[in-house]
């Protein structure tokens, strides 16, 4: 008695284990369980006449099941085994028992059917399918269907059974799109499945147009950002804080545009897996980090995209520090390490997290690899959230800084010229920020729109290709919706246009002058002395805002940094009057200027050409006037002593000695700004 009870328990456990092992997914898909009449020609005249779908082999309808049974028709017609037809119908058209219960055929039934028909299977070249292996069924020896399956009355339908019962089975991955289980691919929530290549939304002509547009935009962005970076390399001292983050911002988008250009050249070689027609596999989108080239493209593109937004936020922070608390260039530069840690560290951490989560996806439109192209959750948290935070933080700091500059322009008494320069600086910041924010907001808007309508696009795609792939067609397809080509063009083009405003900041006469000097080297033309090149001063707004309301206005001769102001006013005050100069002192100043051009160059402006020009001038200059040197020395010294008596020690300590450069024989003071270009 106990032995029989144990045997029954083992049979029950084996049956339950087999059900769970083979048909776990099918049990979940029977949430809308309904019985329907058997329409399979091979399964007519059986002890039961109702079945359900999906069946035990996960065929979503009876038409698909009949196609799967087609190779066994010769063996059934030749009656190689009386157990073959019941066994095949038990799998392809199982009996519709009580709600949600599935009855599996016994293992002995499978073994007898296969053993009896093995010779005919070999003759007709029909392999025994893996999902019909006898070891996967419970170890029992009972006919199918069992008596208890036939005694259960079905109460799930009130009226007579209709010949066609339609219900939504969800998305079933087509055979062509299935991939190896160890890759971890997911498509439309179905594991071991991947989106098709080329793009599932765009036609061939639309895809070609989009790729050429992305390639052209990447070249333009690459040229603009590369020009900005090379301008910085020519004159690094020109770009000091608060403008220095523009350089790193340009470098980030230079790498972004380079990644898109590589994707344009590579086409589908990295973003898509190669098709295998012999195995019935189509070309699918690359997912995960198993493709090294795709992983490298993803790391470069995502990291520098997020870093570019981070450096724009750092740029607004430095402008805020210069405008509101009125920090100088040195004070802001002391925080440079903190700026670099945040701007490079946060994008790096996000990139590592995405690599750990295996969220890399091939982009079969642009040819690169990114995140959130098919996974809406990854798009929401790793793309939209960081970009929105960057826009909010940067816009708030930018508006606060512009408001502070405007208040300083109206409240601090400045000269009209400096007020105009401050106004131009504010306009420059506003235009640059608008050129950055408008494309970035366009990218965010396109991603939000795509996230909102992606489910409808996917349903429309399944509706259009369900018969081609032999998968269930959706019942409730409202209307065929497909994304327009304009949406993809806006998303990619605006993502590249974001990097172009960097060239706006360096687009000035000073940049043209520096590039002209770079291409011509340090050559000086005959008849044109180096002093004839006019300086191109740029306003130092930190000094304007930091000075006392009634203090002197300082100016600088070069660059946009907050240091290195000239002493134009002091040099003019200490210069001797025109009537007390002598030609001998002028010659002495020429000699000292000649040595100064060799040993004390100002910002690298004086070259050996200046030395040669001074030597030629002295060779043919007014040497006979040196006889009056002693008299002029006494008169000049006497005048300087008389001026120093009426000056306070504090003014003399802050005033540098006058510097007089090479002249042309005219008795007029020359400031340091006018002496060197």
Coordinates of C-alpha atoms in Angstrom, one line a residue, residues 297-623:
X297 CA 31.7 53.5 -29.6
X298 CA 29.1 53.5 -26.8
X299 CA 31.7 54.5 -24.2
X300 CA 33.0 57.4 -26.2
X301 CA 29.7 58.7 -27.4
X302 CA 27.8 58.5 -24.0
X303 CA 30.7 59.6 -21.9
X304 CA 31.5 62.7 -23.9
X305 CA 27.8 63.6 -24.5
X306 CA 27.2 63.7 -20.7
X307 CA 30.6 65.4 -20.1
X308 CA 29.7 68.1 -22.6
X309 CA 26.6 68.9 -20.7
X310 CA 28.5 68.8 -17.4
X311 CA 31.1 71.3 -18.8
X312 CA 28.4 73.7 -19.8
X313 CA 27.1 73.6 -16.3
X314 CA 30.6 74.3 -15.0
X315 CA 30.8 77.2 -17.5
X316 CA 27.7 78.7 -16.0
X317 CA 29.1 78.1 -12.5
X318 CA 32.3 80.1 -13.3
X319 CA 30.3 82.9 -14.9
X320 CA 28.1 83.0 -11.7
X321 CA 31.2 83.2 -9.5
X322 CA 32.7 86.0 -11.5
X323 CA 29.4 88.0 -11.7
X324 CA 27.7 87.6 -8.3
X325 CA 30.4 87.1 -5.6
X326 CA 32.9 88.8 -8.0
X327 CA 35.6 86.2 -7.8
X328 CA 38.8 86.9 -9.8
X329 CA 40.4 84.6 -12.3
X330 CA 42.9 83.2 -9.8
X331 CA 40.2 82.5 -7.2
X332 CA 38.1 80.6 -9.8
X333 CA 41.1 78.7 -11.1
X334 CA 41.9 77.4 -7.6
X335 CA 38.6 75.4 -7.9
X336 CA 39.7 73.9 -11.3
X337 CA 40.4 70.5 -9.7
X338 CA 36.9 70.3 -8.3
X339 CA 35.4 71.3 -11.7
X340 CA 37.4 68.6 -13.5
X341 CA 36.4 66.0 -10.9
X342 CA 32.7 66.7 -11.3
X343 CA 32.7 67.2 -15.1
X344 CA 34.6 64.0 -15.8
X345 CA 33.7 61.9 -12.8
X346 CA 29.9 61.9 -13.0
X347 CA 29.7 60.9 -16.7
X348 CA 32.4 58.2 -16.1
X349 CA 30.3 56.8 -13.2
X350 CA 27.2 56.7 -15.4
X351 CA 29.1 54.9 -18.2
X352 CA 30.4 52.3 -15.8
X353 CA 26.9 51.7 -14.4
X354 CA 25.5 51.2 -18.0
X355 CA 28.3 48.8 -18.8
X356 CA 27.5 46.8 -15.6
X357 CA 23.8 46.7 -16.5
X358 CA 24.6 45.6 -20.1
X359 CA 22.4 48.4 -21.5
X360 CA 24.4 48.9 -24.7
X361 CA 22.3 49.0 -27.9
X362 CA 23.2 49.3 -31.5
X363 CA 21.8 52.3 -33.4
X364 CA 21.0 51.1 -36.9
X365 CA 20.2 54.7 -38.1
X366 CA 23.5 56.4 -37.3
X367 CA 25.7 53.3 -37.1
X368 CA 26.9 54.0 -33.5
X369 CA 26.0 52.3 -30.2
X370 CA 24.1 54.2 -27.5
X371 CA 21.6 53.6 -24.7
X372 CA 17.8 53.9 -24.6
X373 CA 17.2 53.2 -28.3
X374 CA 14.8 50.3 -27.5
X375 CA 14.8 50.3 -23.6
X376 CA 12.5 53.1 -22.5
X377 CA 13.6 52.8 -18.8
X378 CA 17.3 53.3 -19.7
X379 CA 16.3 56.3 -21.9
X380 CA 14.4 57.8 -19.1
X381 CA 17.0 57.5 -16.3
X382 CA 20.3 57.6 -18.1
X383 CA 19.7 60.1 -20.9
X384 CA 16.7 62.3 -20.2
X385 CA 17.2 62.8 -16.4
X386 CA 20.9 63.9 -16.7
X387 CA 20.2 66.3 -19.6
X388 CA 17.2 67.8 -17.9
X389 CA 19.2 68.4 -14.7
X390 CA 22.0 70.0 -16.6
X391 CA 19.5 72.4 -18.4
X392 CA 17.8 73.4 -15.1
X393 CA 21.0 73.9 -13.2
X394 CA 22.8 75.8 -16.0
X395 CA 19.9 78.0 -16.9
X396 CA 19.4 79.1 -13.2
X397 CA 23.0 80.0 -12.8
X398 CA 23.1 81.7 -16.2
X399 CA 20.1 83.9 -15.4
X400 CA 21.5 84.8 -12.0
X401 CA 24.9 85.8 -13.5
X402 CA 23.3 87.9 -16.3
X403 CA 21.1 89.7 -13.7
X404 CA 24.2 90.5 -11.6
X405 CA 26.1 91.8 -14.6
X406 CA 23.1 94.0 -15.6
X407 CA 22.9 95.3 -12.1
X408 CA 26.6 96.1 -12.1
X409 CA 26.2 97.9 -15.4
X410 CA 23.5 100.2 -14.1
X411 CA 24.8 100.8 -10.5
X412 CA 28.6 100.9 -10.7
X413 CA 29.8 104.2 -12.3
X414 CA 31.8 103.1 -15.3
X415 CA 33.0 104.9 -18.4
X416 CA 30.7 104.8 -21.4
X417 CA 33.3 102.7 -23.3
X418 CA 33.4 100.1 -20.5
X419 CA 29.7 100.1 -20.1
X420 CA 29.4 99.3 -23.8
X421 CA 31.9 96.5 -23.5
X422 CA 30.1 95.1 -20.5
X423 CA 26.8 95.2 -22.5
X424 CA 28.5 93.4 -25.4
X425 CA 29.8 90.8 -23.1
X426 CA 26.3 90.1 -21.7
X427 CA 24.9 89.9 -25.2
X428 CA 27.7 87.5 -26.1
X429 CA 26.9 85.2 -23.1
X430 CA 23.2 85.3 -23.9
X431 CA 23.6 84.4 -27.6
X432 CA 26.1 81.6 -26.8
X433 CA 23.8 80.1 -24.2
X434 CA 20.8 80.4 -26.6
X435 CA 22.7 78.6 -29.3
X436 CA 23.4 75.8 -26.8
X437 CA 20.1 75.5 -25.1
X438 CA 17.8 75.6 -28.1
X439 CA 19.3 72.5 -29.8
X440 CA 19.6 70.7 -26.5
X441 CA 15.9 71.3 -25.7
X442 CA 15.2 70.0 -29.2
X443 CA 17.0 66.8 -28.4
X444 CA 15.2 66.4 -25.1
X445 CA 11.8 67.1 -26.8
X446 CA 12.5 64.4 -29.5
X447 CA 13.4 61.8 -26.8
X448 CA 10.3 62.6 -24.7
X449 CA 8.1 62.4 -27.8
X450 CA 9.7 59.1 -28.8
X451 CA 9.2 57.6 -25.3
X452 CA 5.6 58.6 -25.3
X453 CA 4.7 57.0 -28.7
X454 CA 7.1 54.2 -28.9
X455 CA 4.5 51.6 -27.7
X456 CA 2.2 52.6 -30.5
X457 CA 5.0 52.5 -33.1
X458 CA 6.0 49.0 -32.0
X459 CA 2.4 47.8 -32.2
X460 CA 2.1 49.2 -35.7
X461 CA 5.3 47.4 -36.7
X462 CA 4.1 44.1 -35.4
X463 CA 0.8 44.6 -37.2
X464 CA 2.6 45.2 -40.5
X465 CA 5.1 42.3 -40.2
X466 CA 3.2 39.6 -38.2
X467 CA 2.2 37.6 -41.3
X468 CA 5.7 37.9 -42.7
X469 CA 7.3 36.6 -39.5
X470 CA 4.4 34.2 -38.7
X471 CA 3.7 35.6 -35.3
X472 CA 0.4 36.6 -33.6
X473 CA -1.1 39.8 -35.0
X474 CA -2.3 42.3 -32.4
X475 CA -6.1 42.6 -32.2
X476 CA -6.4 46.2 -31.0
X477 CA -4.2 48.1 -33.4
X478 CA -5.9 51.5 -33.5
X479 CA -4.2 52.8 -36.5
X480 CA -0.9 52.3 -38.2
X481 CA 1.5 54.8 -36.7
X482 CA 5.1 55.2 -37.8
X483 CA 7.6 57.8 -36.7
X484 CA 8.4 60.4 -39.3
X485 CA 11.8 60.8 -40.8
X486 CA 11.9 64.4 -39.5
X487 CA 11.9 63.2 -35.9
X488 CA 15.1 61.1 -36.4
X489 CA 16.7 64.0 -38.3
X490 CA 15.9 66.5 -35.6
X491 CA 17.2 64.2 -32.8
X492 CA 20.5 63.5 -34.4
X493 CA 21.1 66.9 -36.0
X494 CA 20.3 68.8 -32.9
X495 CA 22.6 66.5 -30.9
X496 CA 25.4 67.6 -33.2
X497 CA 24.5 71.3 -33.5
X498 CA 24.9 71.6 -29.7
X499 CA 28.7 71.5 -30.2
X500 CA 28.9 74.2 -32.9
X501 CA 28.3 77.3 -30.6
X502 CA 31.9 76.9 -29.3
X503 CA 33.2 78.4 -32.5
X504 CA 31.0 81.5 -31.8
X505 CA 33.0 82.4 -28.7
X506 CA 36.3 82.4 -30.4
X507 CA 35.1 84.1 -33.6
X508 CA 36.7 87.5 -33.3
X509 CA 39.4 89.7 -34.9
X510 CA 41.8 88.6 -32.3
X511 CA 41.4 85.0 -33.4
X512 CA 42.1 85.9 -37.0
X513 CA 45.1 87.9 -35.9
X514 CA 46.5 84.9 -33.9
X515 CA 45.9 82.5 -36.8
X516 CA 47.6 84.9 -39.2
X517 CA 50.6 85.2 -36.9
X518 CA 50.7 81.4 -36.5
X519 CA 50.7 80.8 -40.3
X520 CA 53.3 83.5 -41.0
X521 CA 55.4 82.5 -38.0
X522 CA 57.5 85.3 -36.5
X523 CA 58.6 86.7 -39.8
X524 CA 58.6 90.5 -40.2
X525 CA 58.2 92.1 -43.5
X526 CA 60.5 94.8 -44.9
X527 CA 59.5 98.3 -44.2
X528 CA 56.8 97.3 -41.7
X529 CA 58.2 97.4 -38.1
X530 CA 56.6 95.1 -35.5
X531 CA 55.3 98.0 -33.5
X532 CA 52.9 98.9 -36.3
X533 CA 50.7 95.9 -35.5
X534 CA 47.8 97.4 -33.4
X535 CA 46.9 95.6 -30.2
X536 CA 43.5 94.1 -29.9
X537 CA 42.5 94.7 -26.2
X538 CA 39.6 92.7 -24.7
X539 CA 37.6 94.0 -21.7
X540 CA 38.5 92.6 -18.3
X541 CA 35.1 92.5 -16.6
X542 CA 36.3 91.1 -13.3
X543 CA 38.6 94.1 -12.8
X544 CA 35.7 96.4 -13.7
X545 CA 33.5 94.9 -11.1
X546 CA 36.1 94.5 -8.4
X547 CA 37.5 98.0 -8.5
X548 CA 36.3 100.9 -6.2
X549 CA 33.4 103.0 -7.5
X550 CA 35.7 106.1 -7.9
X551 CA 38.9 104.3 -8.6
X552 CA 40.8 104.4 -11.9
X553 CA 39.7 102.1 -14.7
X554 CA 42.4 99.6 -15.5
X555 CA 42.7 98.1 -18.9
X556 CA 44.6 95.2 -20.3
X557 CA 46.2 94.7 -23.6
X558 CA 45.8 91.0 -24.3
X559 CA 43.6 88.0 -23.6
X560 CA 40.4 87.6 -21.7
X561 CA 41.9 86.8 -18.3
X562 CA 41.4 88.9 -15.2
X563 CA 45.2 89.5 -14.7
X564 CA 48.0 91.3 -16.3
X565 CA 46.6 94.9 -16.5
X566 CA 48.8 97.5 -18.0
X567 CA 50.1 100.8 -16.5
X568 CA 49.1 103.1 -19.2
X569 CA 48.0 105.9 -16.9
X570 CA 50.9 105.7 -14.6
X571 CA 53.4 105.7 -17.4
X572 CA 51.9 108.8 -18.8
X573 CA 52.0 110.6 -15.5
X574 CA 55.7 109.8 -14.9
X575 CA 56.8 110.7 -18.5
X576 CA 58.8 114.0 -18.7
X577 CA 57.2 116.9 -20.5
X578 CA 57.8 117.3 -24.1
X579 CA 59.9 120.5 -23.7
X580 CA 62.4 118.9 -21.3
X581 CA 63.3 115.9 -23.4
X582 CA 66.6 115.7 -25.3
X583 CA 67.6 113.6 -28.2
X584 CA 70.4 112.0 -26.2
X585 CA 67.9 110.5 -23.8
X586 CA 65.9 109.3 -26.8
X587 CA 68.9 107.5 -28.1
X588 CA 69.6 106.0 -24.6
X589 CA 66.0 104.7 -24.5
X590 CA 66.6 103.1 -27.9
X591 CA 69.7 101.3 -26.7
X592 CA 67.8 100.1 -23.6
X593 CA 64.9 99.0 -25.7
X594 CA 67.2 97.0 -28.0
X595 CA 68.5 95.0 -25.0
X596 CA 65.0 94.7 -23.6
X597 CA 63.7 93.2 -26.7
X598 CA 66.3 90.4 -26.3
X599 CA 66.2 89.8 -22.6
X600 CA 62.7 90.9 -21.5
X601 CA 60.2 90.2 -24.2
X602 CA 56.6 91.0 -23.3
X603 CA 54.4 88.0 -23.9
X604 CA 56.7 86.7 -26.6
X605 CA 56.0 89.7 -28.9
X606 CA 59.6 90.9 -29.5
X607 CA 61.7 88.7 -31.7
X608 CA 65.1 88.9 -33.2
X609 CA 63.5 90.8 -36.0
X610 CA 63.0 93.7 -33.5
X611 CA 66.6 93.5 -32.5
X612 CA 67.7 93.8 -36.2
X613 CA 65.4 96.7 -36.8
X614 CA 66.8 98.5 -33.7
X615 CA 70.4 97.9 -34.8
X616 CA 69.7 99.2 -38.3
X617 CA 68.1 102.3 -36.8
X618 CA 71.1 103.0 -34.5
X619 CA 73.5 102.5 -37.3
X620 CA 72.0 105.3 -39.4
X621 CA 70.4 107.3 -36.6
X622 CA 71.3 110.7 -35.0
X623 CA 74.6 109.8 -33.3

